[in-house]
mmCIF file of C-alpha atoms in Angstrom:
data_model
loop_
_atom_site.group_PDB
_atom_site.id
_atom_site.type_symbol
_atom_site.label_atom_id
_atom_site.label_comp_id
_atom_site.label_asym_id
_atom_site.label_seq_id
_atom_site.Cartn_x
_atom_site.Cartn_y
_atom_site.Cartn_z
ATOM 1 C CA MET A 1 7.773 -6.111 25.694
ATOM 2 C CA ARG A 2 8.565 -3.426 24.094
ATOM 3 C CA ILE A 3 12.687 -2.594 22.879
ATOM 4 C CA GLY A 4 13.681 1.043 21.810
ATOM 5 C CA SER A 5 10.789 3.825 22.077
ATOM 6 C CA TYR A 6 8.007 5.720 19.929
ATOM 7 C CA GLU A 7 9.409 9.066 20.912
ATOM 8 C CA GLU A 8 13.249 8.414 21.329
ATOM 9 C CA PHE A 9 15.110 5.658 19.902
ATOM 10 C CA ALA A 10 18.242 4.459 21.569
ATOM 11 C CA LYS A 11 20.921 4.190 20.029
ATOM 12 C CA CYS A 12 22.423 0.703 19.753
ATOM 13 C CA GLY A 13 25.523 -0.482 19.874
ATOM 14 C CA LYS A 14 27.049 -3.994 20.373
ATOM 15 C CA LYS A 15 26.784 -4.215 24.634
ATOM 16 C CA PHE A 16 22.997 -3.442 24.163
ATOM 17 C CA MET A 17 22.614 -6.131 21.790
ATOM 18 C CA GLU A 18 24.027 -8.414 23.753
ATOM 19 C CA PHE A 19 22.116 -7.572 27.065
ATOM 20 C CA VAL A 20 18.652 -7.873 25.006
ATOM 21 C CA GLY A 21 20.197 -11.028 23.780
ATOM 22 C CA SER A 22 20.732 -12.372 27.510
ATOM 23 C CA LEU A 23 16.959 -10.759 28.794
ATOM 24 C CA LEU A 24 15.239 -12.841 26.020
ATOM 25 C CA GLN A 25 17.360 -15.666 26.566
ATOM 26 C CA ALA A 26 16.500 -15.584 30.551
ATOM 27 C CA ARG A 27 12.840 -15.036 29.798
ATOM 28 C CA GLY A 28 12.415 -18.353 28.181
ATOM 29 C CA ASP A 29 9.575 -18.966 25.863
ATOM 30 C CA SER A 30 7.260 -17.902 28.253
ATOM 31 C CA LEU A 31 4.343 -16.273 25.971
ATOM 32 C CA LEU A 32 4.342 -13.063 24.461
ATOM 33 C CA GLU A 33 1.167 -11.433 23.754
ATOM 34 C CA THR A 34 3.091 -8.076 22.568
ATOM 35 C CA CYS A 35 6.756 -7.264 20.757
ATOM 36 C CA GLU A 36 7.797 -4.133 19.855
ATOM 37 C CA LEU A 37 11.242 -3.618 18.251
ATOM 38 C CA LEU A 38 11.690 0.153 17.950
ATOM 39 C CA LEU A 39 15.595 0.681 17.128
ATOM 40 C CA TYR A 40 17.519 4.223 15.620
ATOM 41 C CA ASP A 41 20.902 4.125 14.094
ATOM 42 C CA TYR A 42 21.813 1.006 15.100
ATOM 43 C CA GLU A 43 25.427 -0.511 14.079
ATOM 44 C CA ASP A 44 26.805 -2.542 11.394
ATOM 45 C CA GLY A 45 26.446 -6.480 11.805
ATOM 46 C CA SER A 46 23.519 -5.294 13.999
ATOM 47 C CA GLU A 47 21.188 -7.459 11.759
ATOM 48 C CA LEU A 48 22.370 -10.667 13.080
ATOM 49 C CA TYR A 49 20.658 -9.948 16.422
ATOM 50 C CA MET A 50 17.694 -8.438 15.464
ATOM 51 C CA ASN A 51 16.766 -11.466 13.573
ATOM 52 C CA ARG A 52 17.302 -13.655 16.208
ATOM 53 C CA TRP A 53 15.048 -11.442 18.558
ATOM 54 C CA ILE A 54 11.896 -11.795 15.743
ATOM 55 C CA CYS A 55 12.298 -15.635 15.523
ATOM 56 C CA HIS A 56 12.269 -15.801 20.035
ATOM 57 C CA ALA A 57 8.924 -13.543 19.562
ATOM 58 C CA VAL A 58 7.867 -15.601 16.720
ATOM 59 C CA MET A 59 8.970 -18.952 19.261
ATOM 60 C CA CYS A 60 6.770 -16.978 21.940
ATOM 61 C CA LYS A 61 3.505 -17.370 20.519
ATOM 62 C CA VAL A 62 4.022 -13.253 20.124
ATOM 63 C CA GLN A 63 -0.008 -12.030 18.884
ATOM 64 C CA VAL A 64 1.285 -8.331 18.018
ATOM 65 C CA LEU A 65 4.798 -7.671 16.588
ATOM 66 C CA ARG A 66 5.779 -3.910 15.498
ATOM 67 C CA LEU A 67 8.756 -3.966 14.152
ATOM 68 C CA ALA A 68 10.586 -0.449 13.593
ATOM 69 C CA PHE A 69 13.847 0.377 12.264
ATOM 70 C CA SER A 70 15.413 3.913 11.392
ATOM 71 C CA ARG A 71 18.650 3.889 9.596
ATOM 72 C CA PRO A 72 19.726 6.962 7.195
ATOM 73 C CA LEU A 73 19.970 5.547 3.795
ATOM 74 C CA HIS A 74 19.525 1.830 5.366
ATOM 75 C CA TRP A 75 16.428 -0.537 5.279
ATOM 76 C CA PHE A 76 16.634 -3.172 7.773
ATOM 77 C CA GLU A 77 16.417 -6.451 6.172
ATOM 78 C CA LEU A 78 14.467 -9.166 7.387
ATOM 79 C CA GLU A 79 15.832 -12.666 6.527
ATOM 80 C CA SER A 80 14.551 -14.425 3.411
ATOM 81 C CA LEU A 81 12.873 -17.015 5.268
ATOM 82 C CA PRO A 82 8.874 -17.847 5.694
ATOM 83 C CA LEU A 83 6.746 -16.598 8.718
ATOM 84 C CA ILE A 84 5.332 -19.424 10.394
ATOM 85 C CA SER A 85 2.898 -18.638 13.214
ATOM 86 C CA TRP A 86 -0.495 -20.026 14.052
ATOM 87 C CA HIS A 87 -0.458 -16.815 16.946
ATOM 88 C CA LEU A 88 0.188 -14.082 15.503
ATOM 89 C CA THR A 89 -2.558 -11.422 14.756
ATOM 90 C CA THR A 90 -0.902 -8.386 13.669
ATOM 91 C CA LEU A 91 1.857 -7.398 11.585
ATOM 92 C CA VAL A 92 3.262 -3.747 11.686
ATOM 93 C CA LEU A 93 6.697 -2.778 9.207
ATOM 94 C CA PHE A 94 8.278 0.277 8.863
ATOM 95 C CA MET A 95 11.705 0.501 7.139
ATOM 96 C CA VAL A 96 12.172 -2.799 6.387
ATOM 97 C CA GLU A 97 12.753 -4.610 2.951
ATOM 98 C CA LEU A 98 10.751 -7.352 2.601
ATOM 99 C CA SER A 99 11.339 -10.596 0.401
ATOM 100 C CA ASP A 100 8.977 -13.278 -1.788
ATOM 101 C CA SER A 101 9.664 -15.701 0.840
ATOM 102 C CA PHE A 102 8.401 -13.627 4.273
ATOM 103 C CA VAL A 103 5.596 -12.050 2.880
ATOM 104 C CA ASP A 104 4.185 -15.825 1.893
ATOM 105 C CA PHE A 105 1.788 -15.499 5.519
ATOM 106 C CA CYS A 106 0.238 -19.080 4.631
ATOM 107 C CA SER A 107 1.247 -20.042 7.412
ATOM 108 C CA CYS A 108 -0.268 -16.867 9.526
ATOM 109 C CA LEU A 109 -3.212 -18.421 9.878
ATOM 110 C CA ALA A 110 -4.336 -15.720 12.486
ATOM 111 C CA LEU A 111 -2.635 -12.735 10.985
ATOM 112 C CA GLU A 112 -5.545 -10.306 10.724
ATOM 113 C CA HIS A 113 -4.122 -7.257 10.636
ATOM 114 C CA LEU A 114 -1.567 -5.819 8.274
ATOM 115 C CA GLU A 115 0.680 -2.452 7.789
ATOM 116 C CA ILE A 116 3.617 -2.032 5.547
ATOM 117 C CA ASP A 117 5.042 1.547 5.959
ATOM 118 C CA HIS A 118 8.126 2.523 4.404
ATOM 119 C CA CYS A 119 9.391 -0.407 3.453
ATOM 120 C CA LEU A 120 11.000 -1.757 0.225
ATOM 121 C CA LEU A 121 9.151 -4.501 -1.692
ATOM 122 C CA PRO A 122 11.581 -4.430 -5.420
ATOM 123 C CA SER A 123 12.126 -8.446 -5.485
ATOM 124 C CA VAL A 124 8.294 -9.110 -4.038
ATOM 125 C CA ASN A 125 6.029 -10.708 -6.964
ATOM 126 C CA ARG A 126 3.178 -11.512 -4.237
ATOM 127 C CA ILE A 127 1.519 -10.640 -0.741
ATOM 128 C CA SER A 128 -0.190 -13.477 -0.047
ATOM 129 C CA SER A 129 -2.893 -13.885 2.650
ATOM 130 C CA GLN A 130 -6.212 -15.845 3.159
ATOM 131 C CA SER A 131 -7.019 -14.966 6.965
ATOM 132 C CA LEU A 132 -6.136 -11.224 6.156
ATOM 133 C CA LYS A 133 -8.794 -8.272 7.499
ATOM 134 C CA SER A 134 -6.744 -5.237 7.386
ATOM 135 C CA LEU A 135 -4.098 -4.097 4.730
ATOM 136 C CA SER A 136 -1.975 -1.103 5.008
ATOM 137 C CA ILE A 137 0.696 0.071 2.564
ATOM 138 C CA ILE A 138 1.994 3.616 2.967
ATOM 139 C CA GLY A 139 4.165 5.753 3.309
ATOM 140 C CA CYS A 140 6.520 6.048 0.249
ATOM 141 C CA CYS A 141 6.722 1.979 -0.108
ATOM 142 C CA SER A 142 8.915 0.982 -2.693
ATOM 143 C CA PHE A 143 7.358 -2.132 -5.588
ATOM 144 C CA GLY A 144 9.507 -3.121 -8.417
ATOM 145 C CA SER A 145 10.082 -0.650 -11.778
ATOM 146 C CA THR A 146 9.218 -3.559 -14.189
ATOM 147 C CA PHE A 147 6.627 -5.616 -12.890
ATOM 148 C CA ARG A 148 3.520 -5.674 -10.993
ATOM 149 C CA THR A 149 3.391 -7.253 -7.289
ATOM 150 C CA GLN A 150 0.371 -9.627 -6.653
ATOM 151 C CA LEU A 151 -1.829 -9.144 -4.240
ATOM 152 C CA HIS A 152 -3.314 -11.935 -2.752
ATOM 153 C CA SER A 153 -5.660 -11.145 0.522
ATOM 154 C CA PRO A 154 -9.609 -12.431 -0.636
ATOM 155 C CA ASN A 155 -10.689 -12.207 2.878
ATOM 156 C CA LEU A 156 -9.827 -8.058 3.317
ATOM 157 C CA ILE A 157 -11.893 -6.067 4.511
ATOM 158 C CA LEU A 158 -10.294 -3.051 5.002
ATOM 159 C CA LEU A 159 -7.417 -1.547 2.801
ATOM 160 C CA ARG A 160 -5.162 1.345 1.853
ATOM 161 C CA MET A 161 -2.989 1.980 -0.342
ATOM 162 C CA GLU A 162 -0.825 5.236 -0.452
ATOM 163 C CA SER A 163 1.755 6.833 -1.909
ATOM 164 C CA ILE A 164 3.847 3.746 -3.252
ATOM 165 C CA MET A 165 6.619 4.043 -5.649
ATOM 166 C CA GLY A 166 7.488 1.452 -8.140
ATOM 167 C CA ARG A 167 4.784 -0.395 -9.897
ATOM 168 C CA VAL A 168 0.544 -0.274 -9.045
ATOM 169 C CA PRO A 169 0.273 -3.701 -7.308
ATOM 170 C CA ILE A 170 -2.098 -5.652 -9.127
ATOM 171 C CA LEU A 171 -5.854 -6.651 -6.666
ATOM 172 C CA GLU A 172 -6.680 -10.020 -6.781
ATOM 173 C CA ARG A 173 -10.699 -10.605 -6.218
ATOM 174 C CA MET A 174 -11.669 -9.916 -2.418
ATOM 175 C CA LEU A 175 -15.271 -10.007 -2.493
ATOM 176 C CA SER A 176 -15.414 -9.410 1.417
ATOM 177 C CA LEU A 177 -14.204 -5.987 0.352
ATOM 178 C CA VAL A 178 -15.785 -2.913 2.192
ATOM 179 C CA GLU A 179 -13.851 -0.108 2.517
ATOM 180 C CA ALA A 180 -11.028 1.175 0.513
ATOM 181 C CA VAL A 181 -8.577 3.658 0.270
ATOM 182 C CA VAL A 182 -5.901 3.635 -2.862
ATOM 183 C CA GLN A 183 -4.253 6.948 -4.005
ATOM 184 C CA ILE A 184 -1.494 6.388 -6.931
ATOM 185 C CA ASN A 185 0.752 8.509 -7.773
ATOM 186 C CA SER A 186 3.606 6.623 -8.692
ATOM 187 C CA THR A 187 6.145 8.027 -11.560
ATOM 188 C CA ASN A 188 6.241 4.136 -13.179
ATOM 189 C CA ASP A 189 3.132 4.047 -13.989
ATOM 190 C CA THR A 190 3.261 6.997 -16.963
ATOM 191 C CA CYS A 191 2.510 5.579 -20.583
ATOM 192 C CA GLU A 192 6.049 6.853 -22.142
ATOM 193 C CA CYS A 193 6.077 4.598 -25.245
ATOM 194 C CA GLU A 194 5.269 6.768 -28.722
ATOM 195 C CA ASP A 195 2.471 4.366 -29.066
ATOM 196 C CA GLY A 196 0.277 5.356 -25.516
ATOM 197 C CA ASP A 197 -2.342 8.137 -24.744
ATOM 198 C CA TYR A 198 -4.252 9.571 -21.743
ATOM 199 C CA PHE A 199 -5.651 6.585 -21.531
ATOM 200 C CA GLY A 200 -3.242 3.859 -21.914
ATOM 201 C CA ASN A 201 -4.571 2.410 -25.214
ATOM 202 C CA CYS A 202 -1.052 1.679 -26.398
ATOM 203 C CA SER A 203 0.081 -0.852 -28.779
ATOM 204 C CA PHE A 204 2.880 -1.580 -27.871
ATOM 205 C CA GLU A 205 2.467 -4.753 -25.802
ATOM 206 C CA GLU A 206 5.841 -5.118 -23.966
ATOM 207 C CA CYS A 207 5.253 -1.445 -22.759
ATOM 208 C CA ASP A 208 5.035 -2.084 -18.179
ATOM 209 C CA GLY A 209 3.068 0.915 -17.759
ATOM 210 C CA CYS A 210 -0.119 -0.030 -19.964
ATOM 211 C CA TYR A 211 -0.008 -3.558 -19.909
ATOM 212 C CA GLY A 212 2.661 -5.944 -17.165
ATOM 213 C CA VAL A 213 -0.740 -8.044 -15.953
ATOM 214 C CA ALA A 214 -0.363 -11.058 -16.227
ATOM 215 C CA ASP A 215 -3.110 -13.848 -15.367
ATOM 216 C CA ASP A 216 -6.409 -11.600 -15.949
ATOM 217 C CA THR A 217 -8.363 -12.139 -18.828
ATOM 218 C CA ASP A 218 -10.422 -8.300 -17.911
ATOM 219 C CA ASN A 219 -6.355 -6.839 -17.552
ATOM 220 C CA CYS A 220 -7.565 -4.367 -14.173
ATOM 221 C CA VAL A 221 -5.121 -3.371 -12.223
ATOM 222 C CA LEU A 222 -7.280 -1.995 -9.074
ATOM 223 C CA LEU A 223 -10.749 -1.625 -10.324
ATOM 224 C CA GLN A 224 -12.368 -5.369 -10.567
ATOM 225 C CA SER A 225 -10.893 -6.362 -7.170
ATOM 226 C CA LEU A 226 -12.550 -2.936 -5.202
ATOM 227 C CA SER A 227 -15.778 -3.385 -7.353
ATOM 228 C CA GLN A 228 -17.235 -5.250 -3.949
ATOM 229 C CA ALA A 229 -16.369 -1.898 -1.701
ATOM 230 C CA LYS A 230 -19.295 -0.308 0.437
ATOM 231 C CA LYS A 231 -16.410 2.992 0.111
ATOM 232 C CA LEU A 232 -14.035 3.877 -1.411
ATOM 233 C CA VAL A 233 -11.684 6.916 -2.084
ATOM 234 C CA LEU A 234 -9.411 6.742 -5.604
ATOM 235 C CA LEU A 235 -6.890 9.288 -5.955
ATOM 236 C CA ALA A 236 -4.174 9.934 -8.296
ATOM 237 C CA ASN A 237 -1.806 12.522 -10.311
ATOM 238 C CA ILE A 238 -3.117 13.774 -13.389
ATOM 239 C CA GLU A 239 -0.496 11.631 -15.188
ATOM 240 C CA MET A 240 -1.601 8.333 -14.199
ATOM 241 C CA ILE A 241 -2.749 6.386 -16.495
ATOM 242 C CA ILE A 242 -3.800 3.033 -14.243
ATOM 243 C CA PHE A 243 -8.005 3.552 -13.395
ATOM 244 C CA ARG A 244 -8.048 5.320 -16.600
ATOM 245 C CA ARG A 245 -6.799 2.130 -18.698
ATOM 246 C CA ASP A 246 -9.292 0.092 -15.942
ATOM 247 C CA LEU A 247 -12.078 1.943 -16.946
ATOM 248 C CA LYS A 248 -11.648 0.331 -20.056
ATOM 249 C CA TRP A 249 -12.962 -2.796 -18.198
ATOM 250 C CA CYS A 250 -14.864 -0.795 -15.934
ATOM 251 C CA PRO A 251 -16.713 -2.943 -13.539
ATOM 252 C CA ILE A 252 -20.394 -2.388 -11.754
ATOM 253 C CA PHE A 253 -20.068 -1.450 -8.133
ATOM 254 C CA SER A 254 -22.693 -2.992 -6.772
ATOM 255 C CA ASN A 255 -22.174 -2.115 -3.127
ATOM 256 C CA LEU A 256 -21.018 1.129 -3.657
ATOM 257 C CA LYS A 257 -22.400 3.779 -1.521
ATOM 258 C CA ASN A 258 -19.814 6.554 -0.810
ATOM 259 C CA LEU A 259 -17.189 7.511 -3.506
ATOM 260 C CA VAL A 260 -14.949 10.105 -3.112
ATOM 261 C CA LEU A 261 -12.936 11.479 -6.310
ATOM 262 C CA ASN A 262 -9.884 14.543 -6.754
ATOM 263 C CA GLU A 263 -9.358 16.041 -9.902
ATOM 264 C CA TYR A 264 -7.964 12.952 -12.202
ATOM 265 C CA TRP A 265 -11.605 11.438 -12.772
ATOM 266 C CA CYS A 266 -12.888 15.234 -14.392
ATOM 267 C CA VAL A 267 -9.916 15.697 -16.699
ATOM 268 C CA PRO A 268 -10.022 15.671 -19.432
ATOM 269 C CA GLY A 269 -12.888 18.576 -20.094
ATOM 270 C CA ASP A 270 -15.405 15.594 -20.683
ATOM 271 C CA LEU A 271 -15.561 14.178 -17.849
ATOM 272 C CA SER A 272 -15.673 10.735 -19.253
ATOM 273 C CA ALA A 273 -13.975 9.002 -16.570
ATOM 274 C CA LEU A 274 -16.068 10.569 -13.771
ATOM 275 C CA ALA A 275 -19.256 9.949 -16.077
ATOM 276 C CA CYS A 276 -18.408 6.118 -16.437
ATOM 277 C CA ILE A 277 -17.829 4.854 -12.870
ATOM 278 C CA LEU A 278 -21.128 7.243 -12.121
ATOM 279 C CA GLN A 279 -23.206 5.206 -14.529
ATOM 280 C CA HIS A 280 -21.686 1.703 -13.175
ATOM 281 C CA SER A 281 -22.231 2.606 -9.267
ATOM 282 C CA PRO A 282 -26.073 1.782 -9.271
ATOM 283 C CA VAL A 283 -26.573 2.296 -5.463
ATOM 284 C CA LEU A 284 -24.081 5.528 -4.929
ATOM 285 C CA GLU A 285 -25.998 7.753 -2.016
ATOM 286 C CA LYS A 286 -23.389 9.995 -2.004
ATOM 287 C CA LEU A 287 -20.222 12.116 -3.887
ATOM 288 C CA THR A 288 -17.323 13.934 -2.566
ATOM 289 C CA LEU A 289 -15.285 15.724 -5.529
ATOM 290 C CA GLN A 290 -11.828 16.887 -4.195
ATOM 291 C CA LEU A 291 -10.495 19.161 -6.670
ATOM 292 C CA PHE A 292 -7.441 20.636 -6.575
ATOM 293 C CA CYS A 293 -6.999 20.497 -3.104
ATOM 294 C CA LYS A 294 -4.825 18.623 0.005
ATOM 295 C CA GLY A 295 -6.822 16.231 1.732
ATOM 296 C CA PRO A 296 -10.876 17.027 2.390
ATOM 297 C CA LYS A 297 -10.088 20.876 4.169
ATOM 298 C CA SER A 298 -10.524 23.147 1.364
ATOM 299 C CA LYS A 299 -11.502 27.020 1.642
ATOM 300 C CA VAL A 300 -14.750 26.514 -0.403
ATOM 301 C CA HIS A 301 -17.312 23.744 0.326
ATOM 302 C CA ILE A 302 -20.484 22.866 -2.410
ATOM 303 C CA LYS A 303 -23.298 20.883 -1.536
ATOM 304 C CA GLY A 304 -25.783 19.844 -3.987
ATOM 305 C CA SER A 305 -28.578 17.145 -4.633
ATOM 306 C CA PRO A 306 -30.206 15.834 -7.357
ATOM 307 C CA ASP A 307 -34.282 16.820 -8.424
ATOM 308 C CA PRO A 308 -36.118 13.968 -7.798
ATOM 309 C CA ALA A 309 -38.601 15.280 -10.476
ATOM 310 C CA LYS A 310 -35.729 15.337 -12.838
ATOM 311 C CA ARG A 311 -33.278 12.269 -11.918
ATOM 312 C CA SER A 312 -30.358 11.467 -14.729
ATOM 313 C CA THR A 313 -30.670 7.983 -15.525
ATOM 314 C CA ALA A 314 -26.938 7.832 -15.687
ATOM 315 C CA ILE A 315 -26.534 8.402 -11.913
ATOM 316 C CA SER A 316 -27.873 6.275 -9.146
ATOM 317 C CA GLU A 317 -31.419 6.849 -7.957
ATOM 318 C CA HIS A 318 -30.352 6.374 -4.643
ATOM 319 C CA LEU A 319 -27.760 9.573 -5.474
ATOM 320 C CA LYS A 320 -28.346 12.143 -2.436
ATOM 321 C CA ILE A 321 -26.177 14.321 -1.737
ATOM 322 C CA VAL A 322 -23.126 15.639 -4.027
ATOM 323 C CA GLU A 323 -19.936 17.603 -2.500
ATOM 324 C CA VAL A 324 -17.204 19.685 -4.366
ATOM 325 C CA LYS A 325 -14.232 20.840 -1.987
ATOM 326 C CA CYS A 326 -11.675 23.459 -3.955
ATOM 327 C CA GLU A 327 -9.873 25.919 -3.108
ATOM 328 C CA VAL A 328 -11.104 28.475 -5.521
ATOM 329 C CA LEU A 329 -13.941 28.894 -7.783
ATOM 330 C CA ASP A 330 -12.014 28.950 -11.308
ATOM 331 C CA GLU A 331 -13.033 27.718 -14.583
ATOM 332 C CA LYS A 332 -11.947 23.964 -13.968
ATOM 333 C CA ILE A 333 -14.441 23.781 -10.846
ATOM 334 C CA GLN A 334 -17.609 25.769 -13.157
ATOM 335 C CA ASN A 335 -16.767 22.902 -15.786
ATOM 336 C CA VAL A 336 -17.782 20.126 -13.575
ATOM 337 C CA LEU A 337 -20.462 22.263 -11.651
ATOM 338 C CA GLU A 338 -22.216 22.573 -15.694
ATOM 339 C CA PHE A 339 -20.997 18.579 -15.713
ATOM 340 C CA LEU A 340 -23.628 18.004 -13.160
ATOM 341 C CA SER A 341 -26.152 20.389 -13.820
ATOM 342 C CA LYS A 342 -26.108 18.214 -16.957
ATOM 343 C CA LEU A 343 -27.149 15.327 -14.282
ATOM 344 C CA ASN A 344 -29.973 17.357 -13.157
ATOM 345 C CA ILE A 345 -27.780 18.026 -9.734
ATOM 346 C CA TYR A 346 -29.105 21.197 -7.956
ATOM 347 C CA SER A 347 -29.987 23.169 -4.862
ATOM 348 C CA TYR A 348 -26.321 24.197 -4.353
ATOM 349 C CA LYS A 349 -25.200 25.219 -0.771
ATOM 350 C CA PHE A 350 -22.060 27.018 -0.989
ATOM 351 C CA HIS A 351 -19.612 27.601 2.269
ATOM 352 C CA PHE A 352 -16.632 30.468 2.356
ATOM 353 C CA GLU A 353 -14.131 29.489 5.034
ATOM 354 C CA GLY A 354 -17.240 29.735 7.530
ATOM 355 C CA SER A 355 -19.698 31.942 5.425
ATOM 356 C CA VAL A 356 -22.478 29.864 3.769
ATOM 357 C CA GLU A 357 -24.914 31.003 0.689
ATOM 358 C CA GLY A 358 -27.204 29.135 -1.478
ATOM 359 C CA LEU A 359 -27.880 28.772 -5.263
ATOM 360 C CA GLU A 360 -30.621 27.027 -6.309
#
């Protein structure tokens, strides 16, 4: 069942709302495999109808539920009631304001895939699900600015958390995690107090940016829970402190084989953050550095490999490929290449927009 369209959302007035209500009432409690509610520019007072539709879909044992609402400067507010379903497997939310009770998915025993896109979560203290396998929090989702939301999903396999706003959520232990993409660019997670420094060394214990981590003995916000993954993409703006402060309690990434980092890990000049995570990745096979470029595409692509006869003890003995992607070979890139050379990573091949040059 679909109401609305991805390509052209219908403008929803009262008559349309009443028509949909009658349609749902006429079909009774017949089982629903998929329900999509895609509404644009709905009128004030329509929320009551829309919440009823959602309740009806859940009552009809819907398995896949997609809710997408678009209205200028307005997020659809779901009823502050727990979502209870033994049949729902996939839930997609777009432009929705979420409450603590709704994101407690303990009563959704079959829920495995959750996507939260352009949503508001300013008052959500915890997102909880025992059954989730895949979680995406994308599209500038906004969390609280004075506390950290806790994410409890111990059986998660795939995690994607990009372009969030507010305090970065605390990830609880995820022992089944295989792959994660985490991009941190929140302006709320910088240390602005006089006692703080570049690495989050802050003596002011009420500083929410540097502290604000409850019930966690090692104080890690992200890295400890990501430590079981086989593939990691870790990106952040240089001003952010979260990854760097986590490195003070850096875990061992015992399964990590593929690691993608950006320039965040290559400053300051000693590249201490990059060195730390490499030392804690004993089975790493491939390292990719995306430096000062947007995304994986770049004008310059450099590929190198360690010298088997002179392999550094500071890197994984399994490391085979090191890639550096950038827009221009400037002093910053040269500094990174010099650091890699100290780890005996040579045999570079340079790609410049289609051309290939080798350098031993």
